[in-house]
Coordinates of C-alpha atoms and ligand atoms in Angstrom, one line a residue:
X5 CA -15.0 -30.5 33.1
X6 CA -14.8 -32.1 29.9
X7 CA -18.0 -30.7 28.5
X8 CA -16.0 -26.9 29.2
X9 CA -13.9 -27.4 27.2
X10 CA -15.7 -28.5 24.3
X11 CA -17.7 -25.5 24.2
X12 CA -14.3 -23.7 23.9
X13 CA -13.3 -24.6 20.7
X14 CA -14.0 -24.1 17.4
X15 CA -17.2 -25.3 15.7
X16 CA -15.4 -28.2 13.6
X17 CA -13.3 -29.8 16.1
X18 CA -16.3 -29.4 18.7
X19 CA -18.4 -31.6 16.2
X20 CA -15.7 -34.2 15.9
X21 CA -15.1 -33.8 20.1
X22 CA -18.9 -33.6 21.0
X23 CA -18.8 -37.0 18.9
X24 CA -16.2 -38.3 20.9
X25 CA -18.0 -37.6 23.9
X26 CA -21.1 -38.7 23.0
X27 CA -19.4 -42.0 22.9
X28 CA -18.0 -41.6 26.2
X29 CA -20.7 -39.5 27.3
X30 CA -23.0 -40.7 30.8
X31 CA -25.8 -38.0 32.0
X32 CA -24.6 -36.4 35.3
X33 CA -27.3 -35.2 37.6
X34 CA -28.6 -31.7 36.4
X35 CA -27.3 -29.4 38.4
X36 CA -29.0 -26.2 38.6
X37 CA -25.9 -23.2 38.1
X38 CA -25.6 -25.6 34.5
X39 CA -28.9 -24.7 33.8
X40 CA -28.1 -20.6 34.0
X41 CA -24.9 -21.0 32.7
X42 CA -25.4 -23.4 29.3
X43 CA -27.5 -20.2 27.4
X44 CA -25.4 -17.7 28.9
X45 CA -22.1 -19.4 27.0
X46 CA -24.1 -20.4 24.0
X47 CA -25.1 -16.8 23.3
X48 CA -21.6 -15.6 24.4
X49 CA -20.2 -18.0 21.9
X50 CA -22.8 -17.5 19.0
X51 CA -23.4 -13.9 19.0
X52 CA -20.4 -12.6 19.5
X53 CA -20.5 -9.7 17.3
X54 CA -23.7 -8.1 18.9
X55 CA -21.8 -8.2 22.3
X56 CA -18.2 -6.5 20.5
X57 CA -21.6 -3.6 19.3
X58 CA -22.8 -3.4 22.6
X59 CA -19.6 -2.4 23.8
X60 CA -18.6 0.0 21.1
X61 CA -22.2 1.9 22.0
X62 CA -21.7 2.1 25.5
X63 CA -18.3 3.1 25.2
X64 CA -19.5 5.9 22.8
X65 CA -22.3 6.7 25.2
X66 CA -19.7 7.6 28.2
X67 CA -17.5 9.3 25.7
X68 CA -20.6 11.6 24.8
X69 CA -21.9 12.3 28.0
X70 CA -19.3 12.6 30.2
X71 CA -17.1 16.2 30.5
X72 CA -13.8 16.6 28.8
X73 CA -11.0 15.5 31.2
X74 CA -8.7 17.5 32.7
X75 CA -6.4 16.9 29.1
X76 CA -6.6 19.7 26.7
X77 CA -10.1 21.0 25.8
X78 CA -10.3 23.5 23.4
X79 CA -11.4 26.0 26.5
X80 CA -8.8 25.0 28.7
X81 CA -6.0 25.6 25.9
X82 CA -7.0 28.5 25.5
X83 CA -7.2 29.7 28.1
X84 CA -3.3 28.4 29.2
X85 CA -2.4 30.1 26.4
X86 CA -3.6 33.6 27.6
X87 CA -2.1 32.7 30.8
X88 CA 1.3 32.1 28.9
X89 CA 0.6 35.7 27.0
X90 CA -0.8 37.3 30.3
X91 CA 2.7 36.0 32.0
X92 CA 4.9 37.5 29.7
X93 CA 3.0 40.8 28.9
X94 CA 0.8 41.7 32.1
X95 CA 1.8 42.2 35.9
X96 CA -0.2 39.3 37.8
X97 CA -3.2 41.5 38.8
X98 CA -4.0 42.9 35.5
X99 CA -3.1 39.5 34.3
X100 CA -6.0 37.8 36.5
X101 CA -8.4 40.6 35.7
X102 CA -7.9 39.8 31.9
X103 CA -8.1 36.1 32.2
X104 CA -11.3 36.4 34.3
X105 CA -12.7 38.4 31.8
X106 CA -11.4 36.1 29.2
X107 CA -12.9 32.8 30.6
X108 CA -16.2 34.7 30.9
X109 CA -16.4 35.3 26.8
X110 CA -15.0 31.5 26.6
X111 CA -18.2 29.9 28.9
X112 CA -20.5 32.2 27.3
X113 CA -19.3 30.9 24.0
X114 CA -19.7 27.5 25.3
X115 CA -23.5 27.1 23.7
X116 CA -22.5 29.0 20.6
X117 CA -20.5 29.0 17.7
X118 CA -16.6 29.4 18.5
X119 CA -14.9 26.6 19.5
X120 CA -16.9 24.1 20.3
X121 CA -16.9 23.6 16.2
X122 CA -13.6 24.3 16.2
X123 CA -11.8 21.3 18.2
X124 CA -14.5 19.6 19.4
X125 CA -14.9 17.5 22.3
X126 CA -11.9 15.7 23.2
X127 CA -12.8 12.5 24.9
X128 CA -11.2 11.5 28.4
X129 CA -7.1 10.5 28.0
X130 CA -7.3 11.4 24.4
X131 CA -4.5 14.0 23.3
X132 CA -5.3 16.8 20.6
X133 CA -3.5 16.5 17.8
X134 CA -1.4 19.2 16.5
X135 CA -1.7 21.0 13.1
X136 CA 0.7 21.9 10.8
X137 CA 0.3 25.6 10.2
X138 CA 2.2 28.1 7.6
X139 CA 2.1 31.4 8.9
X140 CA 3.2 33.6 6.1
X141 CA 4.9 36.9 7.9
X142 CA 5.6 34.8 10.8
X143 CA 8.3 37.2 11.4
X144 CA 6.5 40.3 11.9
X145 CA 4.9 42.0 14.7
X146 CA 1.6 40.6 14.7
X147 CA 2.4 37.0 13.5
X148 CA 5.0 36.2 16.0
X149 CA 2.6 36.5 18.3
X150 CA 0.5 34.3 16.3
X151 CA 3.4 32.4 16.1
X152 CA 3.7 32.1 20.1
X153 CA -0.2 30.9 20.9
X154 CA 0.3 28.0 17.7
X155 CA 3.7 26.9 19.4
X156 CA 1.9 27.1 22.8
X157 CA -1.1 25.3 22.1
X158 CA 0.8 22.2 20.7
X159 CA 0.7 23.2 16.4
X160 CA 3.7 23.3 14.0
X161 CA 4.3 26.1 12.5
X162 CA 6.3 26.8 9.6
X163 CA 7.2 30.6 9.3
X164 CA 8.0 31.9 6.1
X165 CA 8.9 35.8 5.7
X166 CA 11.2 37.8 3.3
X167 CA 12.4 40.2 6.6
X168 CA 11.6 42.9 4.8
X169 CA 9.7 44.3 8.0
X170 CA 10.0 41.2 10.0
X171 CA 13.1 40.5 12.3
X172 CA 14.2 36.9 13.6
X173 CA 15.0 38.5 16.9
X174 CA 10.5 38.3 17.0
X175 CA 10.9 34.4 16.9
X176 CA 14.2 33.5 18.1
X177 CA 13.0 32.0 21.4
X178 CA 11.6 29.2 19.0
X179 CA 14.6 28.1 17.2
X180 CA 15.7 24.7 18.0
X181 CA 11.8 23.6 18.7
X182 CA 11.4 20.8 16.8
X183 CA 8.0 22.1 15.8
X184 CA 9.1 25.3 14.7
X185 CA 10.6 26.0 11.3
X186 CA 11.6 29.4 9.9
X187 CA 12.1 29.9 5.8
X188 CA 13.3 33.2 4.2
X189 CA 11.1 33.1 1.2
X190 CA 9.3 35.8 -0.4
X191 CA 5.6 35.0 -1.1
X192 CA 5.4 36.1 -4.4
X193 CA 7.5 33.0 -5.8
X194 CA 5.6 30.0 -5.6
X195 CA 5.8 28.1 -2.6
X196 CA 5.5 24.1 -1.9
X197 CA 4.4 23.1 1.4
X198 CA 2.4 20.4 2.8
X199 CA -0.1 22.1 5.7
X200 CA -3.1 22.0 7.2
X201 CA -3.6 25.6 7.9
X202 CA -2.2 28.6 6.1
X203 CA -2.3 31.9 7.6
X204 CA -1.7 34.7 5.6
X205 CA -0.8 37.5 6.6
X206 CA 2.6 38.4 4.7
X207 CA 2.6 42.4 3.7
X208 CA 4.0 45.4 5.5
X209 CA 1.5 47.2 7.5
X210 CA 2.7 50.9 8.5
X211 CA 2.2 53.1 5.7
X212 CA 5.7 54.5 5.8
X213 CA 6.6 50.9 4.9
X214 CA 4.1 49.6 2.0
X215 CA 4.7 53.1 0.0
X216 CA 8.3 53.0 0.2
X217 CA 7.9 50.4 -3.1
X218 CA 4.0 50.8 -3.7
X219 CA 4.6 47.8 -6.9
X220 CA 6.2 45.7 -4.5
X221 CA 3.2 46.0 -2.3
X222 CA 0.6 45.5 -4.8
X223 CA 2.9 42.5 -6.0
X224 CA 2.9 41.4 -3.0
X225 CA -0.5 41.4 -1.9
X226 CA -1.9 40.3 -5.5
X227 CA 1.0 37.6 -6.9
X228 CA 1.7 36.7 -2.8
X229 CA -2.4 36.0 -2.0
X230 CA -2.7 34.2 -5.4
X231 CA 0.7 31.7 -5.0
X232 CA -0.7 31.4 -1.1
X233 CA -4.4 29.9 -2.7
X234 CA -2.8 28.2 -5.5
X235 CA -1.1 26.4 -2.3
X236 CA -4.0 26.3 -0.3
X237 CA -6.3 24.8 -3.2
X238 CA -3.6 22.4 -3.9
X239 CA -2.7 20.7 -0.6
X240 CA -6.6 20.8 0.5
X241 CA -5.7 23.8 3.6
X242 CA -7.8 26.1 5.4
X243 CA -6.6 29.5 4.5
X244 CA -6.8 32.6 6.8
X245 CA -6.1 36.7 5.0
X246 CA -5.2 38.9 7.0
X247 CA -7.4 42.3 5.6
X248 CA -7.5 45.4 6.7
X249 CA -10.0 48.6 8.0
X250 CA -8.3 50.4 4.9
X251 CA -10.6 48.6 2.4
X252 CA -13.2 51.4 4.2
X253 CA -11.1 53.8 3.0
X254 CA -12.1 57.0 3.9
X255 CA -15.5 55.7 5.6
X256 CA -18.8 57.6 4.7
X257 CA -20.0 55.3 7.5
X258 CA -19.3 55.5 11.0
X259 CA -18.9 53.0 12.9
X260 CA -17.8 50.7 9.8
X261 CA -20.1 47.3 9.6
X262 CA -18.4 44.4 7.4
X263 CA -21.3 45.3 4.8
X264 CA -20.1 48.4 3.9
X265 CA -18.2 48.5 0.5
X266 CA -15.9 51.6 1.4
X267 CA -14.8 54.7 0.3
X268 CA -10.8 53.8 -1.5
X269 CA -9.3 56.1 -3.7
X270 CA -7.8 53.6 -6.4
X271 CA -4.9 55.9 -7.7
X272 CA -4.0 57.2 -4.6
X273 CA -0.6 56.7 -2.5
X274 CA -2.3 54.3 -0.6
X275 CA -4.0 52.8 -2.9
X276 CA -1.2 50.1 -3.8
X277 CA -2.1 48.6 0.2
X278 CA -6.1 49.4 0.5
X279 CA -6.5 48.0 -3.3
X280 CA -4.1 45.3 -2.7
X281 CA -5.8 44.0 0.2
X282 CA -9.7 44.5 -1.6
X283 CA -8.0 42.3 -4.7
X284 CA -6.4 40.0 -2.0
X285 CA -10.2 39.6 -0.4
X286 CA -11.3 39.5 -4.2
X287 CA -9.0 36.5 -5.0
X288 CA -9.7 34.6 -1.8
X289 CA -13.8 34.7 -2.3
X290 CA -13.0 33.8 -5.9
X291 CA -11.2 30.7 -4.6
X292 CA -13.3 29.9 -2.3
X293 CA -16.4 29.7 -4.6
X294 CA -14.3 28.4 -7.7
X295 CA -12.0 26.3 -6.5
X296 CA -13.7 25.6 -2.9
X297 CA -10.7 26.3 -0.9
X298 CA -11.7 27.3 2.7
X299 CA -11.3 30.8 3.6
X300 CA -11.6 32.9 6.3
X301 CA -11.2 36.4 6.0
X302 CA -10.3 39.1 9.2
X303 CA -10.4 43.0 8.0
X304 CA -7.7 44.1 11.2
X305 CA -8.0 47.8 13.0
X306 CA -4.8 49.8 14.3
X307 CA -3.2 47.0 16.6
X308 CA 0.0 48.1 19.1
X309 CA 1.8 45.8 21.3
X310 CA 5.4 44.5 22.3
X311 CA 7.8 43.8 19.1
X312 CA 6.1 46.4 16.3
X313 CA 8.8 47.8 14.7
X314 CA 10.4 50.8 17.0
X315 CA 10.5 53.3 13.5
X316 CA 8.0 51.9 11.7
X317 CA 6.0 55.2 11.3
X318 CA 2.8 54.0 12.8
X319 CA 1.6 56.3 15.5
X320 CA 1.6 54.3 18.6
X321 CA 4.9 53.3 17.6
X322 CA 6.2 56.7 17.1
X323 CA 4.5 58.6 20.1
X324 CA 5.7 55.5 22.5
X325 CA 9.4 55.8 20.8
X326 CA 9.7 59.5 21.0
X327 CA 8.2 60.4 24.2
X328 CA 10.8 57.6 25.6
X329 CA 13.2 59.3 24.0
X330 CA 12.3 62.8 25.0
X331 CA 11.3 63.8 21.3
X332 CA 8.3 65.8 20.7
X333 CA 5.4 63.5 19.7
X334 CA 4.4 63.8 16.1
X335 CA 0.7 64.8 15.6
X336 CA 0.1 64.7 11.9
X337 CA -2.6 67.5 10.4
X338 CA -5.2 68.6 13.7
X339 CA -4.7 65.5 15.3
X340 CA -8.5 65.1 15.4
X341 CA -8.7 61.7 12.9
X342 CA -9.7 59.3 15.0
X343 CA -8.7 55.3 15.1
X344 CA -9.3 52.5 17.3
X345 CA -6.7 50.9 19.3
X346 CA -6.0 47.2 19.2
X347 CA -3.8 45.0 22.0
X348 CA -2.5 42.5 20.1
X349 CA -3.1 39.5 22.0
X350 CA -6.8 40.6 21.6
X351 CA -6.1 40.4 18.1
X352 CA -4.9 37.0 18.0
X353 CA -7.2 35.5 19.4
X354 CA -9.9 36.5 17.7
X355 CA -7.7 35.3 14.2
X356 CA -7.6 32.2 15.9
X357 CA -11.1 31.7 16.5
X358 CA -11.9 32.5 12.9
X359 CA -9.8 30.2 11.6
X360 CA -10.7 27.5 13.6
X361 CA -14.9 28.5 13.7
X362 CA -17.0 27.9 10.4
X363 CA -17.5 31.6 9.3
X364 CA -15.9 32.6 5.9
X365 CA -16.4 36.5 6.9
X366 CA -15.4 38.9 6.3
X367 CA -15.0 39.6 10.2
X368 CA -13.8 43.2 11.6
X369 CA -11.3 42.6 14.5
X370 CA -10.5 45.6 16.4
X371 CA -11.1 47.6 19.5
X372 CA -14.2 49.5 19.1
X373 CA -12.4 52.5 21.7
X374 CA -12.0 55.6 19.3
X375 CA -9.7 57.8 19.7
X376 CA -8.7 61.3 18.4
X377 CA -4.5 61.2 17.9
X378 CA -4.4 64.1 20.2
X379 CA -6.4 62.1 22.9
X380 CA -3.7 58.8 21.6
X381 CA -0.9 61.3 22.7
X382 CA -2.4 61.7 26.2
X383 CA -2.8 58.9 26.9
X384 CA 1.0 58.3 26.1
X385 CA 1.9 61.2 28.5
X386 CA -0.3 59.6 31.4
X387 CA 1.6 56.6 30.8
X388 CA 5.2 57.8 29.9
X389 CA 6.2 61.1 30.4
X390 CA 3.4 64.1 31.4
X391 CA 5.9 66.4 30.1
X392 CA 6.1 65.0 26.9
X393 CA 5.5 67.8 23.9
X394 CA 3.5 67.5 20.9
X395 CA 4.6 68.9 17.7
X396 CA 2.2 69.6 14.8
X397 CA 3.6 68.1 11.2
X398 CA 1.3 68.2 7.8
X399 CA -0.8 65.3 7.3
X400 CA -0.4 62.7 5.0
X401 CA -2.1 62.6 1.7
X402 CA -5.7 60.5 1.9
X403 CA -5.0 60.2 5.5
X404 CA -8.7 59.0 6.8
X405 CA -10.8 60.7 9.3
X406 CA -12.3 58.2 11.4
X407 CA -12.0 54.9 12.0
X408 CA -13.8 52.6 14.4
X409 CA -15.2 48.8 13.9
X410 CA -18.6 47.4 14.6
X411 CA -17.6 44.4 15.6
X412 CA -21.0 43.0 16.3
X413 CA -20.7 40.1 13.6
X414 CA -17.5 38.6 15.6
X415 CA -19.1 39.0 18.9
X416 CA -22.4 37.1 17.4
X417 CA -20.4 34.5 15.3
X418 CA -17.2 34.3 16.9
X419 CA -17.9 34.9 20.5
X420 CA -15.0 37.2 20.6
X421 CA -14.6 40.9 21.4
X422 CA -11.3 42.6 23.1
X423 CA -10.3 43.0 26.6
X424 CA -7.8 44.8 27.2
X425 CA -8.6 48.5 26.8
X426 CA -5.5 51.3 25.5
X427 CA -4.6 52.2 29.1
X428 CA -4.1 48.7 30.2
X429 CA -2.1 47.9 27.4
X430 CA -0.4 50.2 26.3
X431 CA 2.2 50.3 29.8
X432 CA 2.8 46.4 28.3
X433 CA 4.2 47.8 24.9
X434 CA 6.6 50.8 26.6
X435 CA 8.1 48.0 28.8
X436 CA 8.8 46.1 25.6
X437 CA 10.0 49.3 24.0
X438 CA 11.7 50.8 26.9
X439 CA 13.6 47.5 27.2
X440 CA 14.6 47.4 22.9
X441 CA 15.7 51.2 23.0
X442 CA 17.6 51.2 26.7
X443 CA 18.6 47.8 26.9
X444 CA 17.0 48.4 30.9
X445 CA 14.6 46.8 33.5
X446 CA 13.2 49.5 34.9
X447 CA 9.8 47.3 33.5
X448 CA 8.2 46.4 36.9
X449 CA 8.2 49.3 38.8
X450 CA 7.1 51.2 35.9
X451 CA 4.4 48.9 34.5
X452 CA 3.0 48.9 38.3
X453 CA 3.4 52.6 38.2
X454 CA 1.7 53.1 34.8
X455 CA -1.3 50.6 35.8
X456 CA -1.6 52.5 39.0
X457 CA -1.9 55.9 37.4
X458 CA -4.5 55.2 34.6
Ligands
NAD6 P1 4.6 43.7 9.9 O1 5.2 44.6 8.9 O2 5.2 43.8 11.3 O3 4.7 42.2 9.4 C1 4.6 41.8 8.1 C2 5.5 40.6 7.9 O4 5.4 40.2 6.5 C3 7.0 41.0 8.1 O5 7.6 40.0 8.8 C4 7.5 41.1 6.7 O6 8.9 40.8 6.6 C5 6.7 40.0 6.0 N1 6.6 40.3 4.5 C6 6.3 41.4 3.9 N2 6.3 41.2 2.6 C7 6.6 39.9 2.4 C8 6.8 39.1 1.2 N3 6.6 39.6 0.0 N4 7.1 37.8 1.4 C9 7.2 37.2 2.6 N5 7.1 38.0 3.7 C10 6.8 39.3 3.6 O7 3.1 44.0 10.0 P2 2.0 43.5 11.0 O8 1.5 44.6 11.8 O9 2.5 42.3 11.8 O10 0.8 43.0 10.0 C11 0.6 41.7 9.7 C12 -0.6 41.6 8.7 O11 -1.7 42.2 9.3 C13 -0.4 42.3 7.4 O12 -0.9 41.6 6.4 C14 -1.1 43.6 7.6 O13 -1.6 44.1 6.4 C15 -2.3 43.2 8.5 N6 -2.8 44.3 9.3 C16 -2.1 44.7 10.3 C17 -2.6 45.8 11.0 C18 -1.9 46.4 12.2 O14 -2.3 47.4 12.8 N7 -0.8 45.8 12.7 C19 -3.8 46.4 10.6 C20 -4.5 45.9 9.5 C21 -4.0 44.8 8.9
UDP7 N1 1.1 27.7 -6.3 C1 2.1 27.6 -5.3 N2 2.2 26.4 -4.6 C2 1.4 25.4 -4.8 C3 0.4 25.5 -5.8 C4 0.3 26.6 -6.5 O1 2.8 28.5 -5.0 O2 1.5 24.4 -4.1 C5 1.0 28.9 -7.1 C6 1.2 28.7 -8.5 O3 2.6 28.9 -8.9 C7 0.3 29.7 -9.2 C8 -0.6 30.1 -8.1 O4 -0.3 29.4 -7.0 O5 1.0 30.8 -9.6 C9 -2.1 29.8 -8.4 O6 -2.2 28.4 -8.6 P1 -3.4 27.7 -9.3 O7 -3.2 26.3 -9.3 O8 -4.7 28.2 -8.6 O9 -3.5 28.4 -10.7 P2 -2.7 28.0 -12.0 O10 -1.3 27.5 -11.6 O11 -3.5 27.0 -12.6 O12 -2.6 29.3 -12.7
UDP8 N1 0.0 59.8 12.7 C1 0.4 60.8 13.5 N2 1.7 60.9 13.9 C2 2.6 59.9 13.5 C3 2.1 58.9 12.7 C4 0.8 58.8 12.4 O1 -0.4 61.7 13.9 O2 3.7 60.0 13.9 C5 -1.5 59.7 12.4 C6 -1.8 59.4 10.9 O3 -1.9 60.6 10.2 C7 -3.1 58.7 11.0 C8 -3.1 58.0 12.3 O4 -2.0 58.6 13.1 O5 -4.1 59.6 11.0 C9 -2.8 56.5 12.2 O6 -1.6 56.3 11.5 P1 -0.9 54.9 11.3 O7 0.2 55.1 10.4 O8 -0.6 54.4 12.7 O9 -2.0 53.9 10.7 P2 -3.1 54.0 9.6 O10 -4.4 53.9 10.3 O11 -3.1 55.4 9.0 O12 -2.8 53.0 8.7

């Protein structure tokens, strides 16, 4: 008994004990479990550390080899996410079709490059840990929606937007979410923030909007990109431009690949947004290689969903709205320019994905559907009104003919490509829109109607 608890202690005071003992000390008989048990403690006591390294490699060896738990993988967020989207936006069937279709890109991606790189594997019990996230426009159409999926997935996200196109009614629901903060600032003042993601995507969209002050615009877009990387250089983030098709300008090439360097007339009344946004991708390569600032950036196609502006000129906008309201639809010129249709939730996530992959890009993200705006107007009589009239207006100056993305680089890099075609989403918007201009609730029956029917 004694002799245990000699081997106990520490190494001086078992000297000066074993001394003791070796006074007192008479030889017992040998008995035989001793014998097994004597080298077993010695090593136990004198190599200690090897055994603590043992256990830190197995424990890293069950870590690495066994699935993610049932806690938040990067594939299972996402894929709650979409179901929170699909909840809000799509009747259940539609719903399940999309998220089947979803989770088939997601397991195909699973060898790839997406997001495996971009959360890793998150060992069993372990929690992800949020990000904080700026999401410049925040208050617009497409980055409340952003906005939503970065709440949802467990981020904080400071908005910051000058409402100039942007309404607080788009964010609301997040207000008093201690992880949500909302700042009326305007991006071309310098801005202090400490983040770990920035996404940019400040600037009005609809062309009715950025020429109604084309210097403000070009302001915006130059001064706003340039106090956004200043930011992102300083504070270390990963920093996310939201581009557009209209650096393709008036394509000479059809469908338009991310290599092509366009067709942009530079005095044009568009030219303060497409030459904005080429200087805005200009500035955040420059940073990138100068300052070595991680960018990402997306060149965007025509998106539509719930929450764009009701009169913000863009077409799906305005054909929804005025066939809703019985008002002739507005076809601008022939109506045979084409564009390519965009649900918005398709659109997020594939911002998402390149933010979080390890591509720079640029990366066209669209819907490669193309559509001539008399085909868009249709379409918007299947769904709303088959009596709905058309009425012919003069174009627009430097309006381009065609538009339609390759988007093979995003499939290949980012694993992503839409799913959800025009005539599944567009019945999601004119419930949205049905619901903003009537105030009604009619949604249901006509969202199962307009699925039905097309
Ligand atoms: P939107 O007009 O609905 O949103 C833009 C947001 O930016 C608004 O909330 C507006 O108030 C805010 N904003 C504008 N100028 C600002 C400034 N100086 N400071 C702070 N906030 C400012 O447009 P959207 O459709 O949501 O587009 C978002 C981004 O995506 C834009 O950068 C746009 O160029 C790009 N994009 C959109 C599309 C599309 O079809 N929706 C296509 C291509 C590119
Ligand atoms: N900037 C900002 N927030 C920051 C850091 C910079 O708004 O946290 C702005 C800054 O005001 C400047 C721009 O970003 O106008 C570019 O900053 P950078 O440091 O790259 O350039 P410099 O200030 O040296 O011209
Ligand atoms: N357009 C139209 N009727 C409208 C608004 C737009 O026919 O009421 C046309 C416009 O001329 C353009 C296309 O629709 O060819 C897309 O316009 P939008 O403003 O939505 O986006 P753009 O791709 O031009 O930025």
């Amino acid at each position: 008994m004694g002799s245990e608890l000699f081997y106990r202690g520490h190494d001086d005071e078992d000297e000066t004990q074993q001394q003791k003992s070796d006074v007192v000390y008479t030889p017992k008989p040998n008995k035989p479990l001793l014998l097994i048990t004597r080298p077993i403690r010695y090593v136990l006591r004198e190599q200690r550390l090897i055994f603590v390294f043992i256990g830190i490699a197995i424990a890293t060896l069950i870590f690495a080899l066994l699935p993610s738990s049932s806690s938040p993988s990067p594939y299972t967020k996402f894929e709650n996410d979409n179901a929170l989207i699909a909840n809000t936006y799509f009747p259940s069937s539609e719903s399940n079709r999309i998220l089947s279709q979803k989770s088939n890109v997601y397991h195909e991606n699973r060898g790839g490059m997406g997001l495996i790189s971009a959360g890793g594997k998150i060992p069993l019990g372990l929690k992800r840990k949020g990000l904080r996230i700026v999401v410049t426009g925040g208050a617009g159409f497409v980055g409340s929606h952003l906005v939503d999926r970065l709440i949802n997935r467990g981020d904080s996200v400071i908005v910051v937007d000058n409402f100039f196109t942007g309404r607080k009614e788009n964010v609301m629901h997040h207000l008093g979410n201690p992880r949500f903060e909302l700042i009326r600032h305007d991006v071309v003042e310098p801005l202090l923030l400490e983040v770990d993601q920035i996404y940019h995507l400040a600037c009005p969209a609809s062309p009715v909007h950025y020429k109604f002050n084309p210097v403000k615009t070009i302001k915006t877009n130059v001064v706003g990109t340039l106090n956004m990387l200043g930011l992102a250089k300083r504070i270390g983030a990963r920093f996310l431009l939201t581009s557009t098709s209209e650096v393709y300008g008036d394509p000479l090439q059809h469908p338009q690949v991310e290599t092509y360097w366009g067709n942009v007339n530079p005095i044009g009344v568009r030219s303060c947004y497409d030459e904005g946004k080429r200087t805005a991708e200009t500035l955040t390569m420059d940073y990138h290689r100068g300052a070595g600032v991680e960018v990402r950036i997306a060149r965007i196609f025509n998106t539509y969903g719930p929450r764009m502006g009701i009169d913000d000129g863009r077409v799906v906008s305005n054909f929804v709205a005025q066939a809703l309201r019985k008002e002739p639809m507005t076809v601008y010129g022939d109506g045979k320019q084409t564009r390519s249709f965009q649900y918005v939730s398709d659109l997020v996530e594939g911002l998402m994905r390149l933010m979080e992959g390890e591509h720079v890009g640029p990366f066209n993200l669209g819907n490669p559907g193309e559509f001539t705006m008399m085909e868009l107007a249709q379409v918007v009589q299947e769904t709303i009104d088959p009596n709905a009239k058309i009425e012919y207006r003069p174009n627009t100056e430097d309006d381009p003919h065609k538009r339609k993305p390759d988007i093979s680089k995003a499939k290949e890099l980012l694993g992503w490509e839409p799913a959800v075609s025009l005539r599944k989403g567009l019945p999601l918007m004119v419930s949205d829109f049905r619901q903003r201009i009537f105030g009604d609730h009619k949604d249901s029956a006509d969202l199962s109607m307009a699925t039905t029917t097309s």
